[in-house]
Amino acid sequence: MVVSHLCLVASPAPQSTADEACLHAFQNELDYVYRTLRRLGTSPSEVDDLAQEVFLALRRCWADYDTSRPLRPFLFGISFRIASAYERKRRREVAFGVVEVGDARPGPDEALQSKQARALVLAALDRIPLPRRAVLVMHDIDDVPVSQVASILDIPLFTVYSRLRKARRELESAIRRLLKEADAR
């Protein structure tokens, strides 16, 4: 039995698909894309991710690319848009490492200083006579308006002002004396 009707035909050369052509073009220009992204101000740690985004964008618009034109200006345009979008996004977002959630409570040093300051003020207040101390505490510490202090204590308004002025001076001198005494120890 002889088969004579078969003849050898050369197979056509494999044609590259659009995906292969896009990948080949991108691989040839990958160094250019990296340099372009760095020149556009992208941090070295982000260049790989953005280069991948450039490739994905190139693949999406590969059908619109005119192969008779140079590829580099087209890649630059894509790289520029992606780098710009990344920069806008980066400016809007707060980096996770920068956000510090502080403990609302004071630290041990702050708590100690606060306690010492409170004790100092209380000791100084003890050295001020009660009529002037009452006016000082109500107005300066409790934030009661002077007119209400006068009304509550049933004293004239100008008496409140004079007691407040004298009490502030006495408080200041009492704190200075207490600090000197503490330093002397």
Short mmCIF file of C-alpha atoms in Angstrom, two decimals:
data_model
loop_
_atom_site.label_atom_id
_atom_site.label_comp_id
_atom_site.label_asym_id
_atom_site.label_seq_id
_atom_site.Cartn_x
_atom_site.Cartn_y
_atom_site.Cartn_z
CA MET A 1 0.00 0.00 0.00
CA VAL A 2 1.44 3.24 -1.08
CA VAL A 3 0.19 6.63 0.01
CA SER A 4 0.81 9.06 -2.71
CA HIS A 5 -1.70 11.80 -2.09
CA LEU A 6 0.08 13.25 0.96
CA CYS A 7 2.44 16.05 0.35
CA LEU A 8 4.50 18.03 2.75
CA VAL A 9 3.41 21.60 3.20
CA ALA A 10 5.47 24.07 5.17
CA SER A 11 3.59 25.35 8.19
CA PRO A 12 3.12 29.11 8.34
CA ALA A 13 5.43 31.02 10.65
CA PRO A 14 3.85 31.46 14.08
CA GLN A 15 2.31 34.91 14.34
CA SER A 16 2.79 36.74 17.58
CA THR A 17 -0.33 37.69 19.44
CA ALA A 18 -1.00 41.17 20.76
CA ASP A 19 -0.14 39.97 24.27
CA GLU A 20 3.23 38.65 23.15
CA ALA A 21 4.01 41.81 21.20
CA CYS A 22 3.10 43.98 24.18
CA LEU A 23 5.19 41.86 26.55
CA HIS A 24 8.16 41.87 24.19
CA ALA A 25 7.96 45.66 23.78
CA PHE A 26 7.70 46.18 27.52
CA GLN A 27 10.62 43.86 28.28
CA ASN A 28 12.78 45.74 25.80
CA GLU A 29 11.93 49.08 27.47
CA LEU A 30 11.79 47.98 31.12
CA ASP A 31 15.03 49.78 32.02
CA TYR A 32 13.65 52.95 30.41
CA VAL A 33 10.44 52.66 32.46
CA TYR A 34 12.45 52.23 35.70
CA ARG A 35 14.64 55.26 34.91
CA THR A 36 11.61 57.33 33.94
CA LEU A 37 9.75 56.50 37.15
CA ARG A 38 12.82 57.38 39.24
CA ARG A 39 13.26 60.65 37.34
CA LEU A 40 9.63 61.47 38.00
CA GLY A 41 10.32 61.29 41.74
CA THR A 42 9.08 57.82 42.61
CA SER A 43 10.80 56.34 45.64
CA PRO A 44 13.01 53.31 44.94
CA SER A 45 10.78 51.11 47.07
CA GLU A 46 7.78 51.90 44.84
CA VAL A 47 9.38 51.63 41.38
CA ASP A 48 8.66 47.89 40.97
CA ASP A 49 4.97 48.29 41.79
CA LEU A 50 4.56 51.30 39.54
CA ALA A 51 6.43 49.62 36.68
CA GLN A 52 3.96 46.76 36.95
CA GLU A 53 1.11 49.27 36.76
CA VAL A 54 2.73 50.79 33.66
CA PHE A 55 2.80 47.34 32.06
CA LEU A 56 -0.87 46.71 32.93
CA ALA A 57 -1.86 50.09 31.51
CA LEU A 58 0.21 49.43 28.38
CA ARG A 59 -1.52 46.08 27.94
CA ARG A 60 -4.97 47.66 28.31
CA CYS A 61 -4.29 50.27 25.66
CA TRP A 62 -2.03 48.20 23.38
CA ALA A 63 -4.76 48.01 20.72
CA ASP A 64 -4.77 51.84 20.57
CA TYR A 65 -1.00 52.08 20.17
CA ASP A 66 0.20 52.94 16.67
CA THR A 67 3.21 50.66 16.12
CA SER A 68 4.58 52.99 13.46
CA ARG A 69 5.30 55.56 16.17
CA PRO A 70 8.12 55.33 18.78
CA LEU A 71 7.23 53.41 21.94
CA ARG A 72 9.22 55.46 24.47
CA PRO A 73 7.10 58.64 24.33
CA PHE A 74 4.01 56.46 24.69
CA LEU A 75 5.57 54.70 27.73
CA PHE A 76 6.62 58.05 29.17
CA GLY A 77 3.04 59.30 28.98
CA ILE A 78 1.77 56.20 30.78
CA SER A 79 4.57 56.39 33.37
CA PHE A 80 3.88 60.07 33.97
CA ARG A 81 0.16 59.51 34.56
CA ILE A 82 0.77 56.60 36.91
CA ALA A 83 3.49 58.44 38.86
CA SER A 84 1.23 61.51 39.14
CA ALA A 85 -1.71 59.44 40.37
CA TYR A 86 0.55 57.71 42.89
CA GLU A 87 1.87 61.07 44.16
CA ARG A 88 -1.65 62.48 44.56
CA LYS A 89 -2.70 59.36 46.43
CA ARG A 90 0.40 59.46 48.63
CA ARG A 91 -0.26 63.10 49.58
CA ARG A 92 -3.86 62.34 50.55
CA GLU A 93 -3.04 59.33 52.66
CA VAL A 94 -1.33 59.22 55.99
CA ALA A 95 1.34 56.58 56.12
CA PHE A 96 0.54 53.87 58.63
CA GLY A 97 3.92 54.12 60.30
CA VAL A 98 3.43 57.84 60.95
CA VAL A 99 0.14 57.47 62.76
CA GLU A 100 0.81 57.22 66.45
CA VAL A 101 -1.98 56.30 68.76
CA GLY A 102 -0.90 57.74 72.03
CA ASP A 103 -2.01 56.55 75.38
CA ALA A 104 -4.43 59.11 76.80
CA ARG A 105 -3.00 58.63 80.25
CA PRO A 106 0.17 60.52 81.14
CA GLY A 107 3.40 58.60 81.41
CA PRO A 108 5.03 57.95 84.79
CA ASP A 109 7.32 60.98 84.51
CA GLU A 110 4.48 63.28 83.52
CA ALA A 111 2.26 61.92 86.28
CA LEU A 112 5.02 62.53 88.85
CA GLN A 113 5.65 66.08 87.61
CA SER A 114 1.93 66.82 87.62
CA LYS A 115 1.58 65.46 91.14
CA GLN A 116 4.56 67.52 92.35
CA ALA A 117 3.23 70.68 90.68
CA ARG A 118 -0.21 70.13 92.22
CA ALA A 119 1.34 69.63 95.66
CA LEU A 120 3.42 72.80 95.21
CA VAL A 121 0.37 74.88 94.23
CA LEU A 122 -1.69 73.48 97.11
CA ALA A 123 1.10 74.24 99.60
CA ALA A 124 1.40 77.77 98.19
CA LEU A 125 -2.39 78.26 98.38
CA ASP A 126 -2.26 77.32 102.07
CA ARG A 127 -0.03 80.37 102.65
CA ILE A 128 -2.65 82.78 101.23
CA PRO A 129 -5.33 84.08 103.63
CA LEU A 130 -8.76 82.52 103.03
CA PRO A 131 -10.62 85.63 101.68
CA ARG A 132 -8.02 86.16 98.92
CA ARG A 133 -7.56 82.40 98.34
CA ALA A 134 -11.34 82.00 97.73
CA VAL A 135 -11.32 84.70 95.05
CA LEU A 136 -8.18 83.27 93.40
CA VAL A 137 -9.49 79.71 93.35
CA MET A 138 -12.92 80.67 92.05
CA HIS A 139 -11.66 82.93 89.27
CA ASP A 140 -8.29 81.51 88.16
CA ILE A 141 -8.83 77.81 88.81
CA ASP A 142 -12.60 77.34 88.48
CA ASP A 143 -12.99 79.97 85.72
CA VAL A 144 -15.84 81.81 87.42
CA PRO A 145 -16.29 85.34 86.03
CA VAL A 146 -15.36 88.17 88.40
CA SER A 147 -18.94 89.49 88.52
CA GLN A 148 -20.20 86.09 89.69
CA VAL A 149 -17.41 85.82 92.29
CA ALA A 150 -18.55 89.16 93.71
CA SER A 151 -22.14 88.02 93.74
CA ILE A 152 -21.42 84.61 95.29
CA LEU A 153 -19.10 85.96 97.99
CA ASP A 154 -21.34 88.99 98.51
CA ILE A 155 -18.49 91.52 98.18
CA PRO A 156 -18.09 94.57 95.93
CA LEU A 157 -16.68 93.99 92.41
CA PHE A 158 -13.62 96.17 92.99
CA THR A 159 -12.85 94.24 96.19
CA VAL A 160 -12.76 91.05 94.09
CA TYR A 161 -10.30 92.70 91.70
CA SER A 162 -8.05 93.90 94.49
CA ARG A 163 -8.13 90.54 96.34
CA LEU A 164 -7.42 88.71 93.07
CA ARG A 165 -4.43 90.92 92.28
CA LYS A 166 -3.00 90.57 95.79
CA ALA A 167 -3.65 86.80 95.87
CA ARG A 168 -1.80 86.30 92.57
CA ARG A 169 1.23 88.15 93.93
CA GLU A 170 1.11 86.13 97.17
CA LEU A 171 0.80 82.87 95.22
CA GLU A 172 3.79 83.76 93.09
CA SER A 173 5.97 84.65 96.09
CA ALA A 174 4.80 81.56 98.01
CA ILE A 175 5.77 79.30 95.09
CA ARG A 176 9.18 80.97 94.83
CA ARG A 177 9.77 80.46 98.58
CA LEU A 178 8.69 76.81 98.43
CA LEU A 179 10.99 76.13 95.48
CA LYS A 180 13.91 77.78 97.31
CA GLU A 181 13.18 75.64 100.37
CA ALA A 182 13.08 72.51 98.23
CA ASP A 183 16.39 73.41 96.58
CA ALA A 184 18.00 74.02 99.98
CA ARG A 185 17.18 70.49 101.11
#
